Amino acid sequence: MGLGDDLFGDLPPPTQTSTPTPQPELLHHHHPRRPSVVLKVTQTKDSSPASPPPPAAPALKSALKRPKPPTEPVPRDAESGKRLRFKTTTDASEAQVIEAMQKIASHIKNMGKMSKASKLAIQLVQAESVKPETSAHFFAILEAAMSSPTSCHQPSVRADYHALFTAAQDTAECMNKRQKNQLAVWTIRAVVANDLFTDDSFVFSKAAGRVKELISNLPVATEEDDVVEAAALQDETEMVDGDGDMNDHPSSAASFEGTAKVESDPFGLDALLGGSKKDEKTKANRMTIGRDTEEEEEEEESKQFRKLQREALINCLEIAANRYRTPWCQTVIDILAKHAFDNISRFTACQRDAIERLWTSIREQQARRKQGKTVSSKLDVNGFEWLQQKYANEKISIRHAVGGSGDRRCEQWLG
């Protein structure tokens, strides 16, 4: 058989189901350098008839939308104009704010409406609606709330008063000196004094420390302060009688003014003299009088502030003394009363008497506690005092056992 003869001439033609394994080997043998092409041809010949291509996936709705135009960068000036606004921020005008403050001031006196009115006032503070232009109306709200000095100590409204005057501290910069002084006095009554009613020992100790600090900052009381206090305690009927006498005789006041004018110019020469020198002299006198009047007013306001501050601190001492039966309050009250007694010279005569009575009462209760007796005839001592009383008369044996037959008493280490 020659090289040109067909090797597979005697064999039947291959069927479609024949295995394609030998044919790639031959192709691979004849074309060793291009195996990837041979494999691709082989797969095409031996594969089944080509299936139709899969249908195209439907287009998404998002792809059918028109593209958004490119956004231009926002300048910084526009960004600075946008602010984050909270619920407490109000865009009300000044007239609306004043009207709201007037309504709050009219309702806050009522203890039944105090809670709601105080919350509205706090919202005005948080919204920064209290400004120098509206501070007088906000001060009227605080003044109406403290129309009765003891109303802030009622159990149902203590928390509301505490929250209101705590928030009012942020408005002090909008007030004048007299209003700031009055706010400081109200804060002592509504915040510091109400903290003395707490059941938290840490809050109670902090409030007592604040009272001690305020007592230390008081100036020493003078005899003039004692005289002013004694005059304030007099019966008001005398003042009413005095006012009635002046009102019954108005002609006497007019005759007094006429007499004063005649004595100042008995010969009527002021009308003949030049007006320039007289006007300059009158202007200078008015300036001097005005300066003296301002100084007197400031001094009077300072005295009134000290007087109200002393009264508020005495109120704090009374509230603390009424809680002396609470065991964990006793040590703090002892220290507070001792501090007030050591600084008794900073109070007026009547207040000094009250502090002395307070200190005497506390010393008596200390002695009762050491004896295991109280006003209620019940044992009201702490654990240490009870053990001190129990083991003070116990005998200690030679083996240091309590209750033995020895005669050594444990008085040295228990006092």
Coordinates of C-alpha atoms in Angstrom, one line a residue:
M1 CA 0.0 0.0 0.0
G2 CA 1.4 3.3 -1.0
L3 CA 1.6 6.5 1.0
G4 CA -1.1 8.1 -1.2
D5 CA -3.8 5.4 -0.5
D6 CA -6.6 6.1 2.0
L7 CA -6.1 4.3 5.3
F8 CA -9.8 4.3 6.0
G9 CA -11.1 3.3 2.6
D10 CA -12.5 -0.1 3.7
L11 CA -14.3 1.2 6.7
P12 CA -17.8 2.6 6.8
P13 CA -18.2 6.3 7.2
P14 CA -18.4 7.6 10.9
T15 CA -21.8 8.2 12.4
Q16 CA -22.9 11.3 14.4
T17 CA -22.8 9.4 17.7
S18 CA -19.2 8.3 17.3
T19 CA -16.9 9.4 20.1
P20 CA -14.7 12.3 19.1
T21 CA -11.8 11.3 21.3
P22 CA -9.4 9.9 18.5
Q23 CA -9.9 12.8 16.1
P24 CA -8.6 15.6 18.4
E25 CA -5.5 13.5 19.0
L26 CA -4.8 13.2 15.3
L27 CA -5.4 16.9 14.8
H28 CA -3.2 17.6 17.7
H29 CA -0.5 15.4 16.2
H30 CA -0.6 17.2 12.9
H31 CA -0.8 20.7 14.4
P32 CA 1.2 20.7 17.6
R33 CA 1.8 24.5 17.6
R34 CA -1.8 25.6 17.6
P35 CA -3.7 23.4 20.1
S36 CA -6.2 26.1 21.0
V37 CA -7.4 26.6 17.4
V38 CA -7.7 22.8 16.8
L39 CA -9.7 22.4 20.0
K40 CA -12.1 25.2 18.9
V41 CA -12.6 23.6 15.4
T42 CA -13.1 20.2 17.0
Q43 CA -15.8 21.4 19.3
T44 CA -17.6 23.1 16.4
K45 CA -17.7 19.9 14.3
D46 CA -18.7 17.5 17.1
S47 CA -21.2 19.8 18.9
S48 CA -24.9 19.5 18.4
P49 CA -26.6 22.0 16.0
A50 CA -26.3 25.6 17.2
S51 CA -29.2 26.6 19.5
P52 CA -30.8 30.0 18.9
P53 CA -29.3 32.8 21.1
P54 CA -31.2 33.6 24.3
P55 CA -33.5 36.5 24.2
A56 CA -32.1 39.8 25.4
A57 CA -32.9 40.8 29.0
P58 CA -35.6 43.6 29.3
A59 CA -34.2 47.0 30.0
L60 CA -34.5 48.3 33.5
K61 CA -36.9 51.2 34.2
S62 CA -34.1 53.0 35.9
A63 CA -32.1 52.9 32.6
L64 CA -35.0 54.5 30.7
K65 CA -35.0 57.6 33.0
R66 CA -33.5 60.7 31.8
P67 CA -30.1 61.4 33.3
K68 CA -30.1 64.2 35.8
P69 CA -28.2 67.3 34.8
P70 CA -25.0 67.8 36.7
T71 CA -25.5 69.8 39.9
E72 CA -23.5 72.9 40.3
P73 CA -21.5 73.2 43.6
V74 CA -23.3 75.3 46.2
P75 CA -21.3 78.3 47.3
R76 CA -20.3 78.6 51.0
D77 CA -22.4 81.7 51.5
A78 CA -25.6 79.7 50.8
E79 CA -24.5 76.8 53.1
S80 CA -23.8 79.2 55.9
G81 CA -27.4 80.6 55.6
K82 CA -28.9 77.2 56.3
R83 CA -29.1 76.4 60.0
L84 CA -30.3 73.4 61.9
R85 CA -33.5 74.3 63.6
F86 CA -34.9 72.5 66.7
K87 CA -38.5 72.4 67.9
T88 CA -37.8 75.0 70.6
T89 CA -36.7 77.5 68.0
T90 CA -39.5 80.0 67.2
D91 CA -39.6 82.6 64.5
A92 CA -42.0 84.8 66.4
S93 CA -41.7 88.5 66.3
E94 CA -40.8 90.6 69.3
A95 CA -44.4 91.6 69.8
Q96 CA -45.6 88.0 69.8
V97 CA -42.9 87.0 72.3
I98 CA -43.9 89.9 74.7
E99 CA -47.6 88.9 74.4
A100 CA -46.7 85.3 75.2
M101 CA -44.6 86.4 78.3
Q102 CA -47.5 88.5 79.5
K103 CA -49.9 85.6 79.3
I104 CA -47.4 83.3 81.1
A105 CA -47.0 85.9 83.9
S106 CA -50.7 86.1 84.4
H107 CA -51.1 82.3 84.8
I108 CA -47.9 81.3 86.6
K109 CA -49.3 82.7 89.9
N110 CA -51.9 79.9 89.9
M111 CA -50.3 76.8 91.5
G112 CA -52.6 74.6 89.3
K113 CA -51.2 76.1 86.2
M114 CA -47.6 76.6 87.5
S115 CA -46.3 73.4 85.9
K116 CA -47.5 74.2 82.4
A117 CA -46.6 77.9 82.5
S118 CA -43.1 77.2 83.8
K119 CA -42.5 74.7 80.9
L120 CA -43.5 77.4 78.4
A121 CA -41.2 79.9 80.0
I122 CA -38.3 77.4 79.8
Q123 CA -39.0 76.9 76.1
L124 CA -38.7 80.7 75.6
V125 CA -35.3 80.6 77.3
Q126 CA -34.2 77.6 75.2
A127 CA -35.3 79.3 72.0
E128 CA -33.2 82.4 72.9
S129 CA -36.3 84.6 72.9
V130 CA -35.2 86.4 76.1
K131 CA -33.1 89.4 74.9
P132 CA -32.4 92.8 76.4
E133 CA -35.5 94.1 74.8
T134 CA -37.7 91.4 76.3
S135 CA -35.8 90.8 79.6
A136 CA -38.1 93.0 81.6
H137 CA -41.2 90.9 80.6
F138 CA -39.4 87.7 81.4
F139 CA -38.4 89.1 84.8
A140 CA -42.1 89.8 85.4
I141 CA -42.7 86.1 84.9
L142 CA -40.1 85.2 87.6
E143 CA -41.5 88.0 89.9
A144 CA -45.0 86.6 89.5
A145 CA -43.8 83.1 90.2
M146 CA -42.1 84.2 93.5
S147 CA -45.0 86.5 94.6
S148 CA -45.1 84.2 97.6
P149 CA -41.6 83.4 98.9
T150 CA -42.8 80.0 100.4
S151 CA -44.8 78.8 97.4
C152 CA -41.7 77.4 95.8
H153 CA -41.4 74.8 98.6
Q154 CA -44.8 73.1 98.0
P155 CA -44.1 69.4 97.1
S156 CA -46.2 69.6 93.9
V157 CA -44.2 72.4 92.3
R158 CA -40.7 72.0 93.7
A159 CA -39.4 70.4 90.6
D160 CA -41.0 73.1 88.3
Y161 CA -39.5 75.9 90.3
H162 CA -36.2 74.2 90.3
A163 CA -36.2 73.8 86.6
L164 CA -37.5 77.3 85.9
F165 CA -34.9 79.2 87.9
T166 CA -32.1 76.9 86.8
A167 CA -32.9 77.8 83.2
A168 CA -33.2 81.5 84.2
Q169 CA -29.5 81.6 85.0
D170 CA -28.9 81.7 81.2
T171 CA -30.8 85.0 81.0
A172 CA -28.9 86.9 83.7
E173 CA -26.6 88.6 81.2
C174 CA -29.7 90.4 79.7
M175 CA -30.7 91.9 83.1
N176 CA -29.6 94.9 85.0
K177 CA -27.9 94.9 88.3
R178 CA -31.0 95.1 90.4
Q179 CA -32.7 92.2 88.5
K180 CA -29.5 90.1 88.8
N181 CA -29.5 90.5 92.6
Q182 CA -33.1 89.6 92.8
L183 CA -32.6 86.6 90.6
A184 CA -29.7 85.4 92.9
V185 CA -32.0 85.6 95.9
W186 CA -34.8 83.7 94.2
T187 CA -32.3 81.1 93.1
I188 CA -31.3 80.4 96.7
R189 CA -35.0 79.8 97.6
A190 CA -36.1 77.9 94.5
V191 CA -33.0 75.9 93.7
V192 CA -30.6 75.6 96.8
A193 CA -33.4 75.4 99.4
N194 CA -35.4 72.8 97.3
D195 CA -32.3 70.7 97.0
L196 CA -32.4 70.3 100.8
F197 CA -35.7 68.4 100.4
T198 CA -34.0 65.7 98.3
D199 CA -33.6 62.0 99.2
D200 CA -30.2 61.9 97.6
S201 CA -27.4 62.3 100.0
F202 CA -25.0 63.7 97.4
V203 CA -27.4 66.4 96.3
F204 CA -28.1 67.2 100.0
S205 CA -24.4 67.5 100.8
K206 CA -23.8 69.7 97.7
A207 CA -26.7 72.0 98.7
A208 CA -25.4 72.3 102.2
G209 CA -21.9 73.2 100.9
R210 CA -23.5 75.9 98.7
V211 CA -25.2 77.4 101.8
K212 CA -21.9 77.4 103.7
E213 CA -20.2 79.2 100.8
L214 CA -22.9 81.8 100.6
I215 CA -22.7 82.4 104.4
S216 CA -19.0 82.8 104.1
N217 CA -19.4 85.5 101.4
L218 CA -21.8 87.6 103.5
P219 CA -20.3 90.8 104.9
V220 CA -20.3 91.4 108.6
A221 CA -23.6 92.9 109.8
T222 CA -23.5 96.4 111.2
E223 CA -25.6 98.3 113.7
E224 CA -27.3 100.0 110.8
D225 CA -28.4 96.6 109.5
D226 CA -29.9 95.9 112.9
V227 CA -31.7 99.2 113.0
V228 CA -33.1 98.6 109.5
E229 CA -34.3 95.1 110.5
A230 CA -35.9 96.4 113.7
A231 CA -37.7 99.1 111.7
A232 CA -39.0 96.6 109.2
L233 CA -40.4 94.5 112.0
Q234 CA -42.5 97.3 113.4
D235 CA -46.2 97.4 113.0
E236 CA -47.4 98.8 109.7
T237 CA -50.3 100.6 111.2
E238 CA -48.0 103.4 112.2
M239 CA -47.1 103.9 108.5
V240 CA -50.7 103.8 107.5
D241 CA -51.6 106.4 110.1
G242 CA -48.8 108.6 109.0
D243 CA -49.9 108.5 105.3
G244 CA -53.5 109.3 106.4
D245 CA -52.3 112.4 108.3
M246 CA -50.5 113.7 105.2
N247 CA -53.5 113.0 103.0
D248 CA -55.9 114.8 105.4
H249 CA -53.8 118.0 105.3
P250 CA -52.7 118.6 101.7
S251 CA -52.7 122.4 102.3
S252 CA -49.9 122.1 104.9
A253 CA -47.6 120.6 102.2
A254 CA -48.4 123.4 99.8
S255 CA -47.9 126.1 102.5
F256 CA -44.5 124.5 103.3
E257 CA -43.4 124.7 99.7
G258 CA -44.5 128.3 99.5
T259 CA -42.6 129.1 102.7
A260 CA -39.5 127.5 101.3
K261 CA -39.6 129.5 98.2
V262 CA -40.0 132.8 100.1
E263 CA -37.1 131.9 102.4
S264 CA -34.9 131.2 99.3
D265 CA -35.7 134.6 97.8
P266 CA -37.0 136.9 100.5
F267 CA -36.5 140.1 98.6
G268 CA -37.5 138.9 95.1
L269 CA -34.1 139.7 93.6
D270 CA -33.7 136.5 91.5
A271 CA -36.0 137.9 88.8
L272 CA -33.8 141.0 88.5
L273 CA -30.5 139.2 88.2
G274 CA -29.1 137.7 84.9
G275 CA -30.4 134.3 84.1
S276 CA -27.1 132.8 82.8
K277 CA -25.2 132.6 86.2
K278 CA -28.4 131.4 87.9
D279 CA -28.9 128.6 85.3
E280 CA -25.3 127.4 85.5
K281 CA -25.5 127.3 89.2
T282 CA -28.8 125.4 89.1
K283 CA -27.5 123.0 86.5
A284 CA -24.4 122.3 88.6
N285 CA -26.5 121.7 91.7
R286 CA -28.8 119.3 89.8
M287 CA -25.8 117.3 88.5
T288 CA -24.4 117.0 92.0
I289 CA -27.8 116.0 93.4
G290 CA -28.3 113.5 90.6
R291 CA -24.8 111.9 91.3
D292 CA -25.6 111.7 95.0
T293 CA -29.0 110.2 94.2
E294 CA -27.5 107.5 92.0
E295 CA -25.0 106.6 94.7
E296 CA -27.7 106.5 97.3
E297 CA -29.8 104.3 95.2
E298 CA -27.0 101.8 94.5
E299 CA -26.2 101.7 98.2
E300 CA -29.8 101.1 99.1
E301 CA -30.1 98.3 96.5
S302 CA -27.0 96.7 97.9
K303 CA -28.4 96.8 101.4
Q304 CA -31.7 95.4 100.3
F305 CA -29.9 92.6 98.4
R306 CA -28.0 91.6 101.5
K307 CA -31.1 91.7 103.6
L308 CA -33.0 89.4 101.3
Q309 CA -30.0 87.1 100.9
R310 CA -29.7 86.7 104.7
E311 CA -33.4 85.9 104.9
A312 CA -33.1 83.3 102.2
L313 CA -30.1 81.6 104.0
I314 CA -32.0 81.5 107.3
N315 CA -34.8 79.8 105.4
C316 CA -32.3 77.2 104.1
L317 CA -31.1 76.6 107.7
E318 CA -34.7 76.1 108.9
I319 CA -35.4 73.5 106.1
A320 CA -32.2 71.6 107.0
A321 CA -33.0 71.6 110.7
N322 CA -36.4 70.1 110.0
R323 CA -34.7 67.1 108.4
Y324 CA -32.5 66.4 111.3
R325 CA -34.5 63.2 112.1
T326 CA -33.2 61.6 108.9
P327 CA -30.1 59.6 110.0
W328 CA -28.0 60.3 107.0
C329 CA -28.7 64.0 107.1
Q330 CA -27.5 64.5 110.7
T331 CA -23.8 64.8 110.1
V332 CA -24.2 67.3 107.3
I333 CA -26.6 69.4 109.3
D334 CA -24.2 69.3 112.3
I335 CA -21.5 70.7 110.1
L336 CA -23.8 73.3 108.5
A337 CA -25.2 74.6 111.8
K338 CA -21.7 74.8 113.3
H339 CA -20.5 76.8 110.3
A340 CA -23.5 79.2 110.7
F341 CA -22.8 79.6 114.4
D342 CA -19.2 80.4 113.8
N343 CA -20.2 83.1 111.3
I344 CA -23.0 84.4 113.4
S345 CA -21.6 88.0 113.1
R346 CA -22.6 88.1 109.5
F347 CA -26.3 88.1 110.4
T348 CA -28.5 90.7 112.1
A349 CA -29.7 90.6 115.7
C350 CA -33.0 88.7 115.2
Q351 CA -31.3 86.3 112.8
R352 CA -28.5 85.7 115.4
D353 CA -31.0 84.7 117.9
A354 CA -32.5 82.2 115.5
I355 CA -29.1 80.7 114.7
E356 CA -28.3 80.4 118.4
R357 CA -31.6 78.6 119.1
L358 CA -30.9 76.3 116.1
W359 CA -27.4 75.4 117.4
T360 CA -28.6 74.8 120.9
S361 CA -31.3 72.5 119.6
I362 CA -28.9 70.5 117.5
R363 CA -26.5 70.1 120.5
E364 CA -29.3 68.8 122.6
Q365 CA -30.3 66.3 119.9
Q366 CA -26.7 65.2 119.7
A367 CA -26.7 64.5 123.4
R368 CA -30.0 62.6 123.1
R369 CA -28.6 60.5 120.3
K370 CA -25.6 59.6 122.3
Q371 CA -28.0 58.4 125.1
G372 CA -30.1 56.6 122.6
K373 CA -33.1 58.9 123.1
T374 CA -34.9 61.2 120.7
V375 CA -37.9 63.5 120.7
S376 CA -40.1 60.6 119.6
S377 CA -38.8 58.4 122.4
K378 CA -37.5 55.9 119.8
L379 CA -33.9 54.7 119.2
D380 CA -32.6 56.9 116.4
V381 CA -28.9 56.3 116.3
N382 CA -26.6 55.1 113.6
G383 CA -24.8 51.8 113.6
F384 CA -21.6 53.1 115.1
E385 CA -23.4 54.9 118.0
W386 CA -25.5 51.8 118.7
L387 CA -22.4 49.6 118.9
Q388 CA -20.6 52.2 121.0
Q389 CA -23.4 52.2 123.5
K390 CA -23.7 48.4 123.5
Y391 CA -20.0 47.6 124.0
A392 CA -19.1 50.5 126.3
N393 CA -19.9 48.5 129.4
E394 CA -18.8 45.1 128.1
K395 CA -15.9 43.3 129.7
I396 CA -12.9 42.0 127.7
S397 CA -11.1 38.8 128.8
I398 CA -7.4 38.4 128.9
R399 CA -7.7 36.6 125.5
H400 CA -9.3 39.8 124.0
A401 CA -12.7 38.2 123.8
V402 CA -15.7 40.4 124.4
G403 CA -18.0 39.1 127.2
G404 CA -15.3 37.2 129.1
S405 CA -14.6 37.4 132.8
G406 CA -12.0 40.1 132.5
D407 CA -12.6 43.6 133.8
R408 CA -11.1 45.6 130.9
R409 CA -13.7 47.8 129.3
C410 CA -13.5 48.7 125.6
E411 CA -13.7 52.4 126.2
Q412 CA -10.5 53.4 124.7
W413 CA -11.1 52.4 121.1
L414 CA -14.9 53.1 121.1
G415 CA -14.7 56.4 123.0

